Short mmCIF file of C-alpha atoms and ligand atoms in Angstrom, two decimals:
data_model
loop_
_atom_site.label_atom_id
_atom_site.label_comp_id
_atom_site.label_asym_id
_atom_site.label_seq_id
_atom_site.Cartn_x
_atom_site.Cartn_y
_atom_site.Cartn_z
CA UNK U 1 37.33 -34.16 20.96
CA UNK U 2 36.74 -30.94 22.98
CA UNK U 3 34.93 -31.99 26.21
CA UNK U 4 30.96 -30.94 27.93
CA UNK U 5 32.95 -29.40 30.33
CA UNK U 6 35.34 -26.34 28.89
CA UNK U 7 34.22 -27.01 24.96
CA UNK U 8 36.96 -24.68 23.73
CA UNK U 9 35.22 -21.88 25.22
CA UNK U 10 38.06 -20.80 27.82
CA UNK U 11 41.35 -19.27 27.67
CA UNK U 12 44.55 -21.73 27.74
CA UNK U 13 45.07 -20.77 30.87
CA UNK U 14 41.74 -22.27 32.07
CA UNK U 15 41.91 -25.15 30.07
CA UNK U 16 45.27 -26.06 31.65
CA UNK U 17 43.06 -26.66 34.61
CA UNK U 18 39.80 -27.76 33.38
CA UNK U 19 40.72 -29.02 30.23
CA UNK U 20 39.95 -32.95 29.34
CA UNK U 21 36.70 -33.02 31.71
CA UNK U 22 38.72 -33.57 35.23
CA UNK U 23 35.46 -33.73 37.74
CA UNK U 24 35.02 -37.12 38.25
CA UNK U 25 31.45 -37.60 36.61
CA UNK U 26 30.68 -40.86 39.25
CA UNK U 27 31.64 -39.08 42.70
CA UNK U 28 31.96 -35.46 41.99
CA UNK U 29 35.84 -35.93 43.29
CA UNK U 30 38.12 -32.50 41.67
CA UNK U 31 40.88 -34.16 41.94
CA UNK U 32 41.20 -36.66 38.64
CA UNK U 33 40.92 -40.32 40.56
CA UNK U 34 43.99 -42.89 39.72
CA UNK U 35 41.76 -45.77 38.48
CA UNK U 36 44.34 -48.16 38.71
CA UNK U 37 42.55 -50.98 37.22
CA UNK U 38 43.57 -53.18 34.41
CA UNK U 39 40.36 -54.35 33.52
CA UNK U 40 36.92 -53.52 33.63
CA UNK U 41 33.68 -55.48 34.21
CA UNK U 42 31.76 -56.51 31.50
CA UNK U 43 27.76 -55.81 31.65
CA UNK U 44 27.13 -58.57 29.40
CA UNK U 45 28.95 -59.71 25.79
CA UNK U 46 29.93 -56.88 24.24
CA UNK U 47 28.24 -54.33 26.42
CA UNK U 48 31.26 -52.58 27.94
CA UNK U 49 30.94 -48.89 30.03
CA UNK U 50 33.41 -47.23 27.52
CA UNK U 51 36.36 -49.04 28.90
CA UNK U 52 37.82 -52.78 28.40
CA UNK U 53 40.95 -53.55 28.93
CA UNK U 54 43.92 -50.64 30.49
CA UNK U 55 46.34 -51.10 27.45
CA UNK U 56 43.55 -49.98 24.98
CA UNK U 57 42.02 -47.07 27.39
CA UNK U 58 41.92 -46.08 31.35
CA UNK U 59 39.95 -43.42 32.60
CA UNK U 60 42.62 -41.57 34.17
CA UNK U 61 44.71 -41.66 31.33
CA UNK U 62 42.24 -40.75 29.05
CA UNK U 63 41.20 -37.33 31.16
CA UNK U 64 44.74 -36.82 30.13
CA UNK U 65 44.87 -37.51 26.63
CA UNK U 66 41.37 -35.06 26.09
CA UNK U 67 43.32 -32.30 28.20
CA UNK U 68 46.62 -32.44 25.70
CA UNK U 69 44.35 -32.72 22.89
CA UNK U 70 42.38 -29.67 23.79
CA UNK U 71 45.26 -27.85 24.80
CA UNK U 72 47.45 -28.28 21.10
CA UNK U 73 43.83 -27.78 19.20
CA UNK U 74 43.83 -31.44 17.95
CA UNK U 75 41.02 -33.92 17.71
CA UNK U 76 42.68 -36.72 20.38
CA UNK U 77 45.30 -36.94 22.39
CA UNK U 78 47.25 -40.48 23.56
CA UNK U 79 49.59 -40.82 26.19
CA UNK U 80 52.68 -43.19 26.27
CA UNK U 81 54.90 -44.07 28.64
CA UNK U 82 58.15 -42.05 27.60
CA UNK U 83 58.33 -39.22 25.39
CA UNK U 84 60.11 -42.21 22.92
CA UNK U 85 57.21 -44.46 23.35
CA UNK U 86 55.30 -41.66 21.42
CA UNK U 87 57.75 -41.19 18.60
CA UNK U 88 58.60 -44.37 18.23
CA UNK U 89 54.49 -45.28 18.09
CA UNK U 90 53.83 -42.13 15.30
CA UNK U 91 57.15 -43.32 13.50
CA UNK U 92 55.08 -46.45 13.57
CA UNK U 93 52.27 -45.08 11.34
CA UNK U 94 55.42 -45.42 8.17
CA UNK U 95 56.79 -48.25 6.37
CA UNK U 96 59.40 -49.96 4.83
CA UNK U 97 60.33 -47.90 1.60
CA UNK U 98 59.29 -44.49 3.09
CA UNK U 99 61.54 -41.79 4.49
CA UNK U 100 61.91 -39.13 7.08
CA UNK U 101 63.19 -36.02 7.32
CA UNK U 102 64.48 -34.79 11.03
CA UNK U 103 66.07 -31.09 11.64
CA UNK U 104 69.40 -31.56 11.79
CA UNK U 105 69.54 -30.77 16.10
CA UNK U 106 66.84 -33.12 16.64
CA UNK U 107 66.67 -34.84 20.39
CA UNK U 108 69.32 -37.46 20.17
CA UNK U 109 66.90 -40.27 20.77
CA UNK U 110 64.83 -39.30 18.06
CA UNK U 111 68.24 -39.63 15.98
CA UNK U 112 69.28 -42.35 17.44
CA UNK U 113 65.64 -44.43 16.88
CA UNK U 114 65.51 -44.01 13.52
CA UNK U 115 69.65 -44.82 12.54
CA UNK U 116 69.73 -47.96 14.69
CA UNK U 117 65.87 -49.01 14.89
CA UNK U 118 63.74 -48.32 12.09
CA UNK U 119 66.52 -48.32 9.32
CA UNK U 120 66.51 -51.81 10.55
CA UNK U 121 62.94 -51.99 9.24
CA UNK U 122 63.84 -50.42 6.11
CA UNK U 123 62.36 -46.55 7.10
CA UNK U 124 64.99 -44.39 6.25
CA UNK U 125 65.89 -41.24 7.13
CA UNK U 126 67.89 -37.70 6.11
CA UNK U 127 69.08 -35.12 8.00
CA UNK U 128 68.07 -31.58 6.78
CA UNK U 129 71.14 -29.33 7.23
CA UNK U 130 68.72 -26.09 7.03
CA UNK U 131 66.25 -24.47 8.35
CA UNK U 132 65.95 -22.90 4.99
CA UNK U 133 62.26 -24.02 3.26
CA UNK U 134 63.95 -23.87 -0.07
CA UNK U 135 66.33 -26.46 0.81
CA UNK U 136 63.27 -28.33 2.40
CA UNK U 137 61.59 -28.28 -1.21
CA UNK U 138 65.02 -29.70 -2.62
CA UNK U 139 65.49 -32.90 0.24
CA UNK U 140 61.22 -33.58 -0.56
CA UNK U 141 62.10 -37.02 -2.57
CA UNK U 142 59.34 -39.25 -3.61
CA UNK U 143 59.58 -41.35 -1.20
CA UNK U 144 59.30 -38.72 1.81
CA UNK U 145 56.47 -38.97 3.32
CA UNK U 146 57.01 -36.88 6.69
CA UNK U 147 59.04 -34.46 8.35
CA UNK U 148 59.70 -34.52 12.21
CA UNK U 149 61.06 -31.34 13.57
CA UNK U 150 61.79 -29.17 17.04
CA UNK U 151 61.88 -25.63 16.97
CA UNK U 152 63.78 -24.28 18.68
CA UNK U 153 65.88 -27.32 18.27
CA UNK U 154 68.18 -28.78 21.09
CA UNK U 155 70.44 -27.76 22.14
CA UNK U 156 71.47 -24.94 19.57
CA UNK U 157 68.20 -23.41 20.07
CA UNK U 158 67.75 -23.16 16.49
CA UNK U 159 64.56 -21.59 15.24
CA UNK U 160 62.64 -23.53 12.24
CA UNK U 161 59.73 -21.58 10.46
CA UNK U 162 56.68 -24.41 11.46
CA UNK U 163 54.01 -22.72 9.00
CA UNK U 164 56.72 -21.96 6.19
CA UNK U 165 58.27 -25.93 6.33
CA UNK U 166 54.09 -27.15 6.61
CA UNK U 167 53.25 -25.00 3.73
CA UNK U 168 56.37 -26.62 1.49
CA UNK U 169 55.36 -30.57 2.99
CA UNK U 170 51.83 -29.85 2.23
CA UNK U 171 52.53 -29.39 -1.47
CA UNK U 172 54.11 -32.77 -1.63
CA UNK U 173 51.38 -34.18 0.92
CA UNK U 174 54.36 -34.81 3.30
CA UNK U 175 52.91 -34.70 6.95
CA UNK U 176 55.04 -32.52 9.37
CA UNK U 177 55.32 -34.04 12.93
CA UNK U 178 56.47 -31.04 15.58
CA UNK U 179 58.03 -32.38 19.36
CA UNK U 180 56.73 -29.15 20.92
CA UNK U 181 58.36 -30.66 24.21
CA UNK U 182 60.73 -27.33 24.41
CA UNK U 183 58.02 -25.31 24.28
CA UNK U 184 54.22 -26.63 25.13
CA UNK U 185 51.37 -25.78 24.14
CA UNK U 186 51.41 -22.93 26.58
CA UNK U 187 54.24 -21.05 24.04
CA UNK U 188 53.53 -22.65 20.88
CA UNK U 189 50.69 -24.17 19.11
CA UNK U 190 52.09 -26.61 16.25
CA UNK U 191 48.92 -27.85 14.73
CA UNK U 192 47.63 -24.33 14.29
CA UNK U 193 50.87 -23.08 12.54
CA UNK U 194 49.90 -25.91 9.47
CA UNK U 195 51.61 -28.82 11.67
CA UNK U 196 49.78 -32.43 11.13
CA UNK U 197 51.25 -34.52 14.41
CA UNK U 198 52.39 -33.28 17.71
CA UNK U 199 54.90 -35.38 20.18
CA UNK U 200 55.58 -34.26 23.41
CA UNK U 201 58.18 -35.63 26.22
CA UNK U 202 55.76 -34.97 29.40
CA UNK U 203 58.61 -35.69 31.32
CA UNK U 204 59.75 -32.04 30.90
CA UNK U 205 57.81 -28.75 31.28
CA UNK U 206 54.65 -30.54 31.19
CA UNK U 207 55.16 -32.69 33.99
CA UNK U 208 57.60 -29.77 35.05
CA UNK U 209 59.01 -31.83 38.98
CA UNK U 210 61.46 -33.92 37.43
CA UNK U 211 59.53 -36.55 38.82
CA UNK U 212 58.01 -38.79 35.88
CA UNK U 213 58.73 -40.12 32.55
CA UNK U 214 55.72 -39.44 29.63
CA UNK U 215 55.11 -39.14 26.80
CA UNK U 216 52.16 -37.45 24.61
CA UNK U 217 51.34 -37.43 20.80
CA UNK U 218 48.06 -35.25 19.24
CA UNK U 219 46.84 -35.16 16.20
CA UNK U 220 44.24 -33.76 13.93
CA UNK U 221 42.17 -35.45 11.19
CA UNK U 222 40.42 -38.29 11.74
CA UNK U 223 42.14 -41.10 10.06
CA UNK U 224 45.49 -40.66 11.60
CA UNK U 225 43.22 -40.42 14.81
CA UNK U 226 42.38 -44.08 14.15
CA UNK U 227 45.77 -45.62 13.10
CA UNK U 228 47.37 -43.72 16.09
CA UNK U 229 44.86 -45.43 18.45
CA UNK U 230 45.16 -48.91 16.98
CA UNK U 231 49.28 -48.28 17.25
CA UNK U 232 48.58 -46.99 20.68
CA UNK U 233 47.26 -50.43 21.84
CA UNK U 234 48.52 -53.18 19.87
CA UNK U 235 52.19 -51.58 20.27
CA UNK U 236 51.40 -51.16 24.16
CA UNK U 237 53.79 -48.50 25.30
CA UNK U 238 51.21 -46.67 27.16
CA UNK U 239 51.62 -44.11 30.02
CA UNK U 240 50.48 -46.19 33.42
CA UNK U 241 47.15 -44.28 35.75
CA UNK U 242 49.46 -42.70 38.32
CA UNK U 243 51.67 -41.23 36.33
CA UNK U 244 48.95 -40.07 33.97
CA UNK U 245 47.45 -38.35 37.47
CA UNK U 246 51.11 -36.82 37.88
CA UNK U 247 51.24 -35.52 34.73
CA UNK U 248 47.72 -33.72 34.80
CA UNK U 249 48.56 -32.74 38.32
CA UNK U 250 51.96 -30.96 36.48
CA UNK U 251 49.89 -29.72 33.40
CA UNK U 252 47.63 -27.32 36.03
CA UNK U 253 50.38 -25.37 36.77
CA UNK U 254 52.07 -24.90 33.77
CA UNK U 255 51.50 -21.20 32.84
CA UNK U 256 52.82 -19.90 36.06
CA UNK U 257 55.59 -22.10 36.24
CA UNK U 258 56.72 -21.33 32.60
CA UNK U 259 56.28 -17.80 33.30
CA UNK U 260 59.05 -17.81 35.88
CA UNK U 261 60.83 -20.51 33.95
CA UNK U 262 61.08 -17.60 31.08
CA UNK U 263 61.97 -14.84 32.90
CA UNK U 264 64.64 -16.66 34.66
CA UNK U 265 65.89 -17.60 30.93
CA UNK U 266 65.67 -14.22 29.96
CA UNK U 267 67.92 -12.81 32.69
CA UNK U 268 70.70 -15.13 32.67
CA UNK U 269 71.17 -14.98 28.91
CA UNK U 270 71.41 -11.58 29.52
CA UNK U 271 73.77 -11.87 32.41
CA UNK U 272 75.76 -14.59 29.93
CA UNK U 273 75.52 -12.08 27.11
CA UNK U 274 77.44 -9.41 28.80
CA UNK U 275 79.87 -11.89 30.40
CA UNK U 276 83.47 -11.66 29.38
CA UNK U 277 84.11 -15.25 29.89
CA UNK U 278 81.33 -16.98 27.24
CA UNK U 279 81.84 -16.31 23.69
CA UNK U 280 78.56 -17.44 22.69
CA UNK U 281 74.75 -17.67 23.86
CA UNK U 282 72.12 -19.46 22.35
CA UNK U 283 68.83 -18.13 23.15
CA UNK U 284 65.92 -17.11 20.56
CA UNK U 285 64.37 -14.74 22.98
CA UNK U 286 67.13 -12.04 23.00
CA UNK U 287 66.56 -9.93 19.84
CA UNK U 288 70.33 -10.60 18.70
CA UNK U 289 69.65 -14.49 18.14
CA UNK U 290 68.89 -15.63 14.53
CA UNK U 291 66.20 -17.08 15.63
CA UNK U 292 64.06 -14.32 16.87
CA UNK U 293 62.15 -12.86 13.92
CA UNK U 294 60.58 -16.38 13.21
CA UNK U 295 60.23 -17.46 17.08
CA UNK U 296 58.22 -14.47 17.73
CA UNK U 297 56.31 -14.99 15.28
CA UNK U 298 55.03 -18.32 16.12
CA UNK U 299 55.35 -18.52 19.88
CA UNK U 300 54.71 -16.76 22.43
CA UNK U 301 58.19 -15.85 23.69
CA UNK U 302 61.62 -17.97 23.53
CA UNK U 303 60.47 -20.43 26.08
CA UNK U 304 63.40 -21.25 28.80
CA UNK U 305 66.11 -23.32 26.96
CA UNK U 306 69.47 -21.90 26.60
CA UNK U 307 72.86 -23.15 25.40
CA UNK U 308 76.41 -20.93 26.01
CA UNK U 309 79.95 -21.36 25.11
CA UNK U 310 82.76 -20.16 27.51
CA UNK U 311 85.62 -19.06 26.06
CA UNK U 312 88.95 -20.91 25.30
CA UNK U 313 90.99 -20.83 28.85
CA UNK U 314 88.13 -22.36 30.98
CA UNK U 315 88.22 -25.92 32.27
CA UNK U 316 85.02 -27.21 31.67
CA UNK U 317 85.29 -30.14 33.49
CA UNK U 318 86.25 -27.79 36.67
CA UNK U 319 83.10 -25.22 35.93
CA UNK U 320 80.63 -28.54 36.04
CA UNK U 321 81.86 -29.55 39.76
CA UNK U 322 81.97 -26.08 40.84
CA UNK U 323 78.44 -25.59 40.54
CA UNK U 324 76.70 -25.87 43.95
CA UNK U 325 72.88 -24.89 43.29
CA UNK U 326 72.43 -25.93 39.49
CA UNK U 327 72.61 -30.24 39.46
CA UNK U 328 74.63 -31.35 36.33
CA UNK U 329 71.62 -34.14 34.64
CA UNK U 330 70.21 -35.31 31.82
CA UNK U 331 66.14 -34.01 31.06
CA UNK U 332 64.99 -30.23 31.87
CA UNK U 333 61.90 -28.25 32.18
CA UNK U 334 61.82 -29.20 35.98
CA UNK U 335 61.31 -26.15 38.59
CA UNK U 336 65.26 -26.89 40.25
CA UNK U 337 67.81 -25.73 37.48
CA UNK U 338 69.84 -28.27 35.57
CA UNK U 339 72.69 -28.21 33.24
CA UNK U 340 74.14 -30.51 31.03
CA UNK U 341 77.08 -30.99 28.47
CA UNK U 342 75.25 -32.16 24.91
CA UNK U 343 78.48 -33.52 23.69
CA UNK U 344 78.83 -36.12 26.24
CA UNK U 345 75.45 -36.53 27.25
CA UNK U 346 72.15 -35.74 25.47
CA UNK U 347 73.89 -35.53 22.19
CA UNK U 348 76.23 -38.30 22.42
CA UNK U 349 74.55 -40.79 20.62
CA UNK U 350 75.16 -38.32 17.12
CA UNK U 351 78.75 -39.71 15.80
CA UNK U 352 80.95 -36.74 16.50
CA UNK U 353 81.12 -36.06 12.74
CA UNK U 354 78.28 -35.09 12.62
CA UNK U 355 78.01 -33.27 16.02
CA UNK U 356 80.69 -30.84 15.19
CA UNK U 357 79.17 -30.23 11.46
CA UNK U 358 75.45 -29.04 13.38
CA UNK U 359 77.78 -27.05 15.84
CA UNK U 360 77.70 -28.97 19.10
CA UNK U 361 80.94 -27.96 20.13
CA UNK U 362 82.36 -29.65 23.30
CA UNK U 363 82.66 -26.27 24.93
CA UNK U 364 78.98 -26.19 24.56
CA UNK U 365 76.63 -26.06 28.05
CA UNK U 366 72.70 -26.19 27.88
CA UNK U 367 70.96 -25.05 30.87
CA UNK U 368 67.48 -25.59 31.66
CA UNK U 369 66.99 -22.60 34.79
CA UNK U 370 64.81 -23.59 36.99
CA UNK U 371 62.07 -21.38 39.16
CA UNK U 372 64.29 -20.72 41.77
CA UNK U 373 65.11 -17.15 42.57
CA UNK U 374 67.26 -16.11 39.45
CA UNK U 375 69.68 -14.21 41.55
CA UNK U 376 70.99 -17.23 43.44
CA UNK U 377 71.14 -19.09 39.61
CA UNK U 378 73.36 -16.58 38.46
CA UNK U 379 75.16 -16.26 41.29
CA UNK U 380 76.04 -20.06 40.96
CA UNK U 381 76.76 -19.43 37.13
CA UNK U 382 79.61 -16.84 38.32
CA UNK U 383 81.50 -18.47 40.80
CA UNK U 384 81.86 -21.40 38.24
CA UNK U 385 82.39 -19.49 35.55
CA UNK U 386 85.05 -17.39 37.56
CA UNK U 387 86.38 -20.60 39.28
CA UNK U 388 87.13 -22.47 35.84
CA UNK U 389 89.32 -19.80 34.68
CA UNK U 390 93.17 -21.74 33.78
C1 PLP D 401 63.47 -35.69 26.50
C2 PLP D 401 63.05 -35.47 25.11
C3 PLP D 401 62.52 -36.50 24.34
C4 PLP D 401 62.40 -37.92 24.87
O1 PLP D 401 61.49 -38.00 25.91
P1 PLP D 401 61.57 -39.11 27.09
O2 PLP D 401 60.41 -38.76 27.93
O3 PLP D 401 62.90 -38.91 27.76
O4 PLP D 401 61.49 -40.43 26.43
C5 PLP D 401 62.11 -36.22 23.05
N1 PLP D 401 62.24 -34.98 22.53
C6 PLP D 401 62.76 -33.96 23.24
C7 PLP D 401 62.87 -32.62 22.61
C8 PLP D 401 63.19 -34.17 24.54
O5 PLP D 401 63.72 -33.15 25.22
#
């Protein structure tokens, strides 16, 4: 579905702007216009100008769903209205008898979706305790029919080999679903590592301001093209015209904020690494992580998640209110920095079984740094750190 306009004949880093034909064709406007409309006039029975109803497709929203499919190398793109809207509409695509596989550090509403939703509906699901493809081939029963995945996986950052688990699924014609949402198609290309489905959260990077909720799904062979679209509308959970605006207003920027999002990442797991206080960082871009080999293999660099561990003697709930510049919240990938504690927040929807068999310790801390100068990030880091000291 590549576009008159940039045709897949420019860089990423163009597309991110031009991608998904954003001239306005009628008035010539550069901006993307909000066509907050729900329906459309009819030239005569059925004679439509591309567009009938909003639910089924707005023009706004669909600049945006030809920019993300461009951008991952799919054939279409559809937007929802929450990063669950999409995987709860590709989850969709299954049925009763068939299972799932996740990672075993999938996003907690992704867990939680499929244990107290869809088991209802009689999709089950298994939790893959490896990243390991052999032990992939080994959990491929016959009734598997996909595998959904993150990589690197929240909020352990652990790495999973995309093209090595595709090239196992394919063999058993098990699609392979990647949420790319850590790491966008600005770091990471799913679909061209062997991937089938992509599901983003464009509430994160790609919206990047911490000021939407969205969600995005991309795909690339026809049929699932077609059953996607008919979920799409006759499920409804679609992403509204001004947020779709928001979210290809966030999308232009994306390489230079992820650039500085990275490098800030970089620094303070360095600055952790060397700390005396944290006994453990979790960050596939330092060359010590397990993760690095296969990360830099498939993405660009090891994107700006990172999860730490302070050391037995720290009051945790003392280093949280301590911090001044870093806001303790749910979500990431917005430009101020945020930190949160999985155990009791994104992750606490996992039974604490099976937290603490995955390794989501409550000592654990994710932070998602933000663009802000990284000196006054760490700074806040070390007077916490320091401060929580018993
Ligand atoms: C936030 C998030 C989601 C859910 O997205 P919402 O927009 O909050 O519904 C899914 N996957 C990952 C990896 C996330 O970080």
């Amino acid at each position: 579905m590549s576009n008159a306009r940039t045709g897949g004949q420019y860089s990423l880093n163009t597309t991110l702007i031009h991608g998904g034909n954003q001239i306005d064709e009628r008035t010539g406007a550069v901006s993307t216009p909000i066509y907050q409309t729900s329906t459309y006039k009819q030239d005569g029975i059925g004679k439509n100008r591309g567009f009938e109803y909003s639910r089924t497709g707005n023009p706004t929203r669909k600049v945006l769903e030809d920019l993300i499919a461009e951008l991952e190398g799919g054939i279409a793109g559809f937007a929802f209205a929450s990063g669950m809207a999409a995987i709860t509409t590709v989850l969709s695509l299954y049925r009763s008898g068939d299972r799932i596989l996740i990672s075993h550090n999938v996003y907690g509403g992704t867990y939680r979706v499929l244990d107290k939703v869809f088991k209802n509906f009689g999709i089950e699901y298994t939790i893959l305790e490896s990243e390991d493809p052999e032990y992939l081939r080994k959990a491929i029963t016959d009734d598997v029919r996909a595998i959904l995945l993150e990589s690197p996986a929240n909020p352990l950052m652990s790495v999973t080999d995309i093209r090595a688990f595709s090239e196992v699924a394919h063999e058993k014609c098990v699609k392979v679903i990647v949420d790319n949402t850590f790491m966008t198609p600005y770091l990471q290309r799913p679909l061209e590592l062997g991937a089938d489905i992509v599901v983003h959260s464009g509430t994160k990077y790609l919206g990047g301001h911490s000021d939407l909720i969205a969600g995005l799904a991309v795909v690339n062979d026809q049929e699932t093209a077609e059953r996607l679209a008919f979920l799409q509308n006759a499920t409804g959970g679609v992403l509204q015209p001004f947020d779709s605006f928001l979210l290809i207003r966030g999308i232009k920027t994306l390489s230079v904020r992820l650039d500085r999002h990275v490098e800030n990442a970089h620094r303070i797991a360095r600055y952790l690494e060397s700390n005396e206080d944290v006994s453990k960082v979790y960050y596939p871009g330092l060359e010590t992580d397990p993760g690095y080999a296969v990360n830099s293999k498939q993405a660009k660099n090891g994107g700006a998640m990172l999860s730490f561990e302070l050391k037995e003697g720290h009051d945790l709930k003392r280093f949280f209110e301590s911090l001044e510049l870093i806001s303790l919240a749910e979500s990431l990938g917005g430009v101020e920095s945020l930190i949160c504690h999985p155990s009791t927040m994104t992750h606490a929807s996992i039974p604490e079984s099976i937290r603490r068999a995955v390794g989501i310790t409550d000592g654990l801390i994710r932070l998602s740094p933000g663009i802000e100068d990284v000196d006054d990030i760490i700074s806040d880091l070390d007077r916490a750190i320091k401060g929580s000291r018993i």
